């Protein structure tokens, strides 16, 4: 039957749910369509989108499992008597994480019901610019809508040109739902930071893990001073293996059920092989638009990326059709930005607001074993915008106090602040590699969002003894060429 809605959201991820619930607050009739197409390996999940089910939430929990393993090693230096060797049981961790994710799925359904948002567990497809057909196994339901928001996000890509990739490989969509340990794991390509995060916690819980990279890691993040390289160097020193300047050519299944991977080493010009229990592809994500029928209604996309082109108000090329989150061109693929954009869109549509989402100075963190957090411009972007003569970079190598007694190597603990050189010295970006980077960057993000300057930061009293305190003491510039290693208090 036909149901008319003031707003229909296609996609039940973070952005879509936030938009739908906010619109319902204004007394509007709202519906959400969400359906998870099982991965090629059969993994599927409930309402909540990538972040809840196969992204931020399970990733951070498994990252925590690995950090606890490191803490057990440190604990002995602090006087704790811990029997060795210590073993990790994947199934116990996985069950606990998956149970928590399922509780979040249920929580989202309850929230929609409480806010009187109609939820359809079905795929959405445009019939015309005002009509979305919901497809189910049992039949079809047509919803006529005045405003439509596309928030379907993306799904991991497979390198289908590689023989055996689809048949025998998994992606991050599958890893978090494995009931048994992935065992010896290979992660090829690493075109997203999620793959490095996964490799980091797999190593941390004691699994033999190899990362294969054809080019630089953490593309899109700050490369000056090798910020990205410092992250991978730390991973390597703690046991993750790296095959650099290599790319796989085929995957074959052996009689033992193990996977034999053949790859080319471009530096040596050789062909090499090894066997693994699991191959997890990390070749980036593609917009989930296949069933939407966008061409029929004239919604324009970027032909290269497949992402939907939107303006500052999240509007597509078709009036009353909007798009938010990972599916949109030029937006950060981050949960909090999708949520904020979704809420602001609903407020503009139904709450007489004119406030647009500000995508500048959005903080983020990569949850590798040694975390990397940043906000604002990278050094390269700052130079490109303002010129190298107009940029001042303050930096420091520091040692967390917690690392001292545990005798942990702190070679890769590093921070830098990118500022304008003019008299005001406004802070353009802050980059931090070290423990709890997300917590550190979140606090400084407010100041940078408010236009903080270097002199203001120098007047800020640090909390002693913390890693974040070192930010308030940055005084060595890269331009000076002086040693940036922090010594003592």
Coordinates of N, CA and C in Angstrom, one line a residue, residues 159-308:
X159 N 39.1 -6.8 -4.8 CA 39.9 -6.7 -6.0 C 39.6 -7.8 -6.9
X160 N 38.5 -7.7 -7.6 CA 38.0 -8.8 -8.4 C 38.9 -9.2 -9.6
X161 N 39.9 -8.3 -9.9 CA 40.8 -8.7 -10.9 C 41.8 -9.7 -10.5
X162 N 41.9 -10.0 -9.2 CA 42.8 -11.0 -8.6 C 42.1 -12.3 -8.5
X163 N 42.6 -13.3 -9.1 CA 42.0 -14.7 -9.1 C 41.9 -15.2 -7.6
X164 N 40.7 -15.6 -7.3 CA 40.4 -16.2 -6.0 C 40.1 -15.1 -4.9
X165 N 40.2 -13.8 -5.2 CA 40.0 -12.8 -4.2 C 38.6 -12.9 -3.6
X166 N 37.6 -13.0 -4.4 CA 36.2 -13.0 -3.9 C 35.8 -14.3 -3.3
X167 N 36.3 -15.4 -3.9 CA 36.0 -16.7 -3.4 C 36.5 -17.0 -2.0
X168 N 37.8 -16.6 -1.8 CA 38.5 -17.0 -0.6 C 38.8 -15.9 0.4
X169 N 38.6 -14.6 0.0 CA 38.9 -13.5 0.9 C 37.7 -13.0 1.7
X170 N 38.0 -12.3 2.8 CA 37.0 -11.6 3.6 C 37.3 -10.1 3.6
X171 N 36.5 -9.3 4.2 CA 36.7 -7.9 4.4 C 36.4 -7.6 5.9
X172 N 36.5 -6.3 6.2 CA 36.2 -5.9 7.6 C 34.8 -6.2 7.9
X173 N 33.9 -6.3 6.9 CA 32.5 -6.6 7.1 C 32.3 -8.0 7.7
X174 N 33.3 -8.9 7.5 CA 33.3 -10.2 8.0 C 34.1 -10.4 9.3
X175 N 35.2 -9.7 9.4 CA 36.2 -10.0 10.5 C 35.5 -9.9 11.9
X176 N 34.7 -8.9 12.1 CA 34.1 -8.6 13.4 C 33.0 -9.6 13.7
X177 N 32.6 -10.4 12.8 CA 31.5 -11.4 13.0 C 32.0 -12.8 13.0
X178 N 33.3 -13.0 12.9 CA 33.9 -14.4 12.9 C 33.7 -14.9 14.3
X179 N 33.3 -16.2 14.4 CA 33.1 -16.9 15.7 C 34.4 -17.5 16.1
X180 N 35.2 -17.9 15.2 CA 36.5 -18.5 15.5 C 37.7 -17.6 15.1
X181 N 38.8 -17.8 15.7 CA 40.0 -16.9 15.4 C 40.4 -17.0 13.9
X182 N 40.7 -15.8 13.3 CA 41.1 -15.8 11.9 C 42.5 -16.4 11.7
X183 N 43.2 -16.7 12.8 CA 44.5 -17.3 12.6 C 45.6 -16.4 12.0
X184 N 46.5 -17.1 11.2 CA 47.5 -16.3 10.5 C 46.8 -15.5 9.4
X185 N 46.9 -14.2 9.5 CA 46.2 -13.3 8.6 C 47.0 -12.4 7.7
X186 N 46.6 -12.3 6.5 CA 47.2 -11.3 5.6 C 46.2 -10.2 5.2
X187 N 46.7 -9.0 5.3 CA 45.8 -7.8 4.9 C 46.5 -7.1 3.8
X188 N 46.1 -7.4 2.5 CA 46.7 -6.7 1.4 C 46.1 -5.3 1.1
X189 N 46.9 -4.5 0.5 CA 46.6 -3.2 -0.1 C 46.6 -2.0 0.9
X190 N 45.8 -2.1 2.0 CA 45.8 -1.1 3.1 C 45.4 0.3 2.5
X191 N 44.3 0.4 1.8 CA 43.9 1.7 1.3 C 43.0 2.4 2.3
X192 N 42.7 1.8 3.5 CA 41.9 2.5 4.5 C 42.6 2.3 5.9
X193 N 42.4 3.2 6.8 CA 43.1 3.0 8.1 C 42.4 1.9 8.9
X194 N 41.2 1.5 8.5 CA 40.6 0.4 9.2 C 41.4 -0.9 9.1
X195 N 42.1 -1.1 8.0 CA 42.9 -2.3 7.8 C 44.1 -2.3 8.7
X196 N 44.7 -1.1 8.9 CA 45.8 -1.0 9.8 C 45.4 -1.2 11.3
X197 N 44.2 -0.7 11.6 CA 43.7 -0.9 12.9 C 43.4 -2.4 13.2
X198 N 42.8 -3.0 12.2 CA 42.6 -4.5 12.4 C 43.9 -5.3 12.5
X199 N 44.9 -4.9 11.7 CA 46.2 -5.6 11.7 C 46.8 -5.4 13.1
X200 N 46.6 -4.2 13.6 CA 47.2 -3.8 14.9 C 46.6 -4.7 16.1
X201 N 45.3 -4.8 16.1 CA 44.7 -5.5 17.2 C 44.8 -7.1 17.0
X202 N 44.9 -7.5 15.8 CA 45.2 -8.9 15.5 C 46.5 -9.3 16.1
X203 N 47.5 -8.5 15.8 CA 48.9 -8.7 16.3 C 48.8 -8.6 17.9
X204 N 48.1 -7.7 18.4 CA 48.1 -7.4 19.8 C 47.5 -8.6 20.6
X205 N 46.6 -9.4 20.0 CA 46.0 -10.5 20.7 C 46.8 -11.8 20.4
X206 N 47.9 -11.6 19.7 CA 48.8 -12.8 19.5 C 48.8 -13.5 18.2
X207 N 48.1 -13.0 17.2 CA 48.0 -13.6 15.9 C 49.1 -13.2 15.0
X208 N 49.6 -14.1 14.2 CA 50.6 -13.9 13.1 C 49.9 -13.0 12.0
X209 N 50.3 -11.8 11.9 CA 49.6 -10.8 11.0 C 50.6 -10.1 10.1
X210 N 50.2 -10.1 8.8 CA 51.1 -9.5 7.8 C 50.2 -8.4 7.0
X211 N 50.8 -7.3 6.8 CA 50.2 -6.2 6.1 C 51.0 -6.1 4.8
X212 N 50.3 -6.0 3.6 CA 50.9 -5.9 2.3 C 50.6 -4.5 1.8
X213 N 51.6 -3.7 1.5 CA 51.4 -2.4 1.0 C 52.1 -2.1 -0.3
X214 N 51.4 -1.6 -1.3 CA 52.0 -1.3 -2.6 C 52.6 0.1 -2.5
X215 N 51.9 1.0 -1.7 CA 52.4 2.4 -1.6 C 52.3 2.9 -0.2
X216 N 52.1 4.1 0.0 CA 52.2 4.7 1.4 C 51.0 4.3 2.2
X217 N 51.2 4.2 3.6 CA 50.1 3.9 4.4 C 49.3 5.2 4.8
X218 N 48.1 5.1 5.2 CA 47.3 6.2 5.7 C 47.3 7.3 4.7
X219 N 47.0 7.0 3.5 CA 46.8 8.0 2.5 C 45.7 9.0 2.9
X220 N 46.0 10.3 2.7 CA 45.0 11.3 3.1 C 45.3 11.9 4.5
X221 N 46.2 11.3 5.3 CA 46.6 11.8 6.5 C 48.0 12.5 6.3
X222 N 48.4 13.2 7.4 CA 49.7 13.9 7.3 C 50.9 13.0 7.0
X223 N 51.6 13.3 6.0 CA 52.8 12.5 5.6 C 54.1 13.2 6.0
X224 N 54.1 14.5 6.2 CA 55.3 15.2 6.6 C 55.8 14.7 7.9
X225 N 57.1 14.6 8.1 CA 57.6 14.0 9.3 C 57.2 12.6 9.5
X226 N 56.8 12.0 8.4 CA 56.4 10.6 8.4 C 55.4 10.2 9.6
X227 N 54.4 11.0 9.8 CA 53.4 10.7 10.8 C 52.9 9.3 10.6
X228 N 52.5 9.0 9.3 CA 52.0 7.7 9.0 C 53.0 6.6 9.1
X229 N 54.2 6.9 8.8 CA 55.3 5.9 8.9 C 55.6 5.6 10.4
X230 N 55.5 6.6 11.2 CA 55.7 6.4 12.7 C 54.7 5.3 13.2
X231 N 53.5 5.4 12.7 CA 52.4 4.5 13.2 C 52.8 3.1 12.7
X232 N 53.2 2.9 11.5 CA 53.5 1.6 11.0 C 54.8 1.1 11.5
X233 N 55.8 2.0 11.8 CA 57.1 1.5 12.4 C 56.8 1.0 13.8
X234 N 55.9 1.6 14.6 CA 55.6 1.1 15.9 C 54.9 -0.3 15.8
X235 N 54.0 -0.4 14.8 CA 53.3 -1.7 14.6 C 54.4 -2.8 14.3
X236 N 55.3 -2.4 13.4 CA 56.3 -3.4 13.0 C 57.2 -3.8 14.2
X237 N 57.5 -2.9 15.1 CA 58.4 -3.2 16.2 C 57.7 -4.0 17.2
X238 N 56.3 -4.0 17.2 CA 55.6 -4.9 18.1 C 55.0 -6.1 17.5
X239 N 55.5 -6.5 16.3 CA 55.3 -7.8 15.7 C 54.5 -7.9 14.4
X240 N 53.8 -6.8 14.0 CA 53.1 -6.9 12.7 C 54.2 -6.9 11.6
X241 N 54.0 -7.9 10.6 CA 54.9 -7.9 9.5 C 54.4 -7.1 8.4
X242 N 55.4 -6.4 7.7 CA 55.0 -5.6 6.5 C 55.7 -6.0 5.3
X243 N 54.9 -6.3 4.2 CA 55.5 -6.5 2.9 C 55.3 -5.3 2.1
X244 N 56.4 -4.5 1.9 CA 56.3 -3.2 1.2 C 56.6 -3.3 -0.3
X245 N 55.9 -2.5 -1.0 CA 56.0 -2.4 -2.5 C 55.7 -3.8 -3.1
X246 N 54.7 -4.4 -2.5 CA 54.2 -5.7 -3.0 C 52.7 -5.7 -3.3
X247 N 52.3 -6.5 -4.3 CA 50.8 -6.6 -4.6 C 50.5 -8.0 -4.9
X248 N 49.4 -8.5 -4.5 CA 49.0 -9.9 -4.7 C 48.5 -10.1 -6.1
X249 N 48.7 -11.3 -6.6 CA 48.2 -11.7 -8.0 C 47.2 -12.8 -8.0
X250 N 47.2 -13.7 -7.0 CA 46.2 -14.7 -6.9 C 46.1 -15.4 -5.6
X251 N 45.0 -15.9 -5.3 CA 44.7 -16.6 -4.0 C 44.2 -18.0 -4.4
X252 N 44.8 -19.1 -3.8 CA 44.4 -20.4 -4.1 C 44.1 -21.2 -2.8
X253 N 43.2 -22.1 -2.8 CA 42.9 -22.8 -1.6 C 43.6 -24.2 -1.6
X254 N 44.4 -24.5 -0.6 CA 45.1 -25.7 -0.5 C 44.3 -26.8 0.1
X255 N 44.8 -28.0 0.0 CA 44.0 -29.2 0.5 C 43.9 -29.1 2.1
X256 N 44.8 -28.4 2.7 CA 44.7 -28.2 4.1 C 43.7 -27.1 4.5
X257 N 43.0 -26.5 3.5 CA 42.1 -25.4 3.7 C 42.7 -24.1 4.0
X258 N 44.1 -24.1 4.0 CA 44.8 -22.8 4.1 C 44.8 -22.1 2.7
X259 N 45.1 -20.8 2.7 CA 45.1 -20.1 1.5 C 46.5 -19.7 1.1
X260 N 46.8 -20.1 -0.1 CA 48.1 -19.8 -0.7 C 48.0 -18.5 -1.5
X261 N 48.8 -17.5 -1.1 CA 48.8 -16.2 -1.8 C 50.1 -16.0 -2.6
X262 N 49.9 -15.6 -3.8 CA 51.1 -15.3 -4.7 C 51.1 -13.8 -4.9
X263 N 52.3 -13.2 -4.7 CA 52.4 -11.8 -4.9 C 53.7 -11.4 -5.6
X264 N 53.7 -10.2 -6.2 CA 54.9 -9.7 -6.8 C 55.5 -8.6 -6.0
X265 N 56.9 -8.7 -5.8 CA 57.6 -7.7 -5.1 C 58.2 -6.7 -6.2
X266 N 57.6 -5.5 -6.3 CA 58.0 -4.6 -7.3 C 59.4 -4.0 -7.2
X267 N 59.9 -4.0 -5.9 CA 61.3 -3.5 -5.7 C 62.3 -4.5 -6.1
X268 N 62.1 -5.8 -5.8 CA 63.1 -6.8 -6.2 C 62.8 -7.5 -7.6
X269 N 61.5 -7.3 -8.1 CA 61.2 -7.9 -9.3 C 61.0 -9.4 -9.2
X270 N 60.6 -9.8 -8.0 CA 60.4 -11.3 -7.8 C 58.9 -11.6 -7.6
X271 N 58.6 -12.9 -7.7 CA 57.3 -13.5 -7.3 C 57.5 -14.3 -6.1
X272 N 56.6 -14.2 -5.1 CA 56.7 -14.9 -3.9 C 55.4 -15.5 -3.4
X273 N 55.4 -16.5 -2.6 CA 54.2 -17.1 -2.1 C 54.3 -17.4 -0.6
X274 N 53.2 -17.5 0.1 CA 53.1 -17.9 1.4 C 51.7 -18.4 1.7
X275 N 51.4 -19.1 2.7 CA 50.1 -19.6 3.1 C 49.6 -18.9 4.3
X276 N 48.3 -18.7 4.3 CA 47.6 -18.0 5.5 C 46.3 -18.7 5.8
X277 N 45.8 -18.4 7.0 CA 44.4 -18.9 7.3 C 43.4 -18.0 6.8
X278 N 43.7 -16.7 6.8 CA 42.7 -15.7 6.4 C 43.3 -14.6 5.6
X279 N 42.7 -14.2 4.5 CA 43.1 -13.0 3.7 C 42.0 -12.0 3.8
X280 N 42.3 -10.8 4.4 CA 41.3 -9.8 4.6 C 41.7 -8.6 3.7
X281 N 40.8 -8.4 2.7 CA 41.1 -7.3 1.7 C 40.8 -6.0 2.3
X282 N 41.6 -5.0 1.9 CA 41.5 -3.6 2.4 C 41.8 -2.7 1.3
X283 N 40.9 -2.7 0.3 CA 41.0 -1.9 -0.9 C 40.1 -0.7 -1.0
X284 N 39.6 -0.3 0.2 CA 38.7 0.9 0.2 C 37.2 0.5 0.2
X285 N 36.4 1.5 0.2 CA 34.9 1.3 0.2 C 34.3 1.9 -1.0
X286 N 33.2 1.3 -1.4 CA 32.4 1.8 -2.5 C 31.0 2.3 -2.0
X287 N 30.4 3.3 -2.6 CA 29.1 3.8 -2.2 C 28.1 2.7 -2.5
X288 N 27.2 2.5 -1.5 CA 26.1 1.4 -1.6 C 24.9 2.0 -2.4
X289 N 25.0 2.1 -3.7 CA 24.0 2.7 -4.5 C 23.3 1.9 -5.5
X290 N 23.8 0.6 -5.6 CA 23.4 -0.3 -6.7 C 21.9 -0.4 -6.9
X291 N 21.1 -0.5 -5.9 CA 19.7 -0.7 -6.0 C 18.8 0.6 -6.0
X292 N 19.5 1.7 -5.8 CA 18.8 3.0 -5.6 C 18.1 3.5 -6.9
X293 N 18.6 3.1 -8.0 CA 18.1 3.6 -9.3 C 18.2 5.1 -9.4
X294 N 19.4 5.7 -9.1 CA 19.6 7.1 -9.1 C 19.5 7.7 -10.4
X295 N 19.9 7.0 -11.5 CA 19.9 7.5 -12.8 C 18.5 7.9 -13.3
X296 N 17.5 7.1 -12.9 CA 16.1 7.4 -13.3 C 15.6 8.7 -12.8
X297 N 16.0 9.1 -11.6 CA 15.5 10.4 -11.1 C 16.4 11.5 -11.3
X298 N 17.6 11.3 -11.8 CA 18.6 12.3 -12.2 C 19.5 12.8 -11.1
X299 N 19.7 12.0 -10.0 CA 20.6 12.4 -9.0 C 22.0 12.2 -9.5
X300 N 22.8 13.2 -9.5 CA 24.1 13.2 -10.1 C 25.2 12.6 -9.1
X301 N 26.1 11.8 -9.7 CA 27.2 11.3 -8.9 C 28.5 11.6 -9.6
X302 N 29.6 11.4 -8.8 CA 30.9 11.5 -9.4 C 31.2 10.2 -10.1
X303 N 31.5 10.3 -11.4 CA 31.6 9.1 -12.2 C 32.8 8.2 -11.7
X304 N 33.8 8.9 -11.1 CA 35.0 8.2 -10.7 C 34.8 7.5 -9.3
X305 N 34.2 8.1 -8.4 CA 34.0 7.6 -7.1 C 32.7 6.9 -6.8
X306 N 31.7 7.3 -7.6 CA 30.3 6.8 -7.5 C 29.6 7.5 -6.4
X307 N 30.2 8.5 -5.7 CA 29.6 9.2 -4.6 C 28.6 10.2 -5.1
X308 N 27.6 10.6 -4.3 CA 26.6 11.5 -4.7 C 27.1 13.0 -4.5

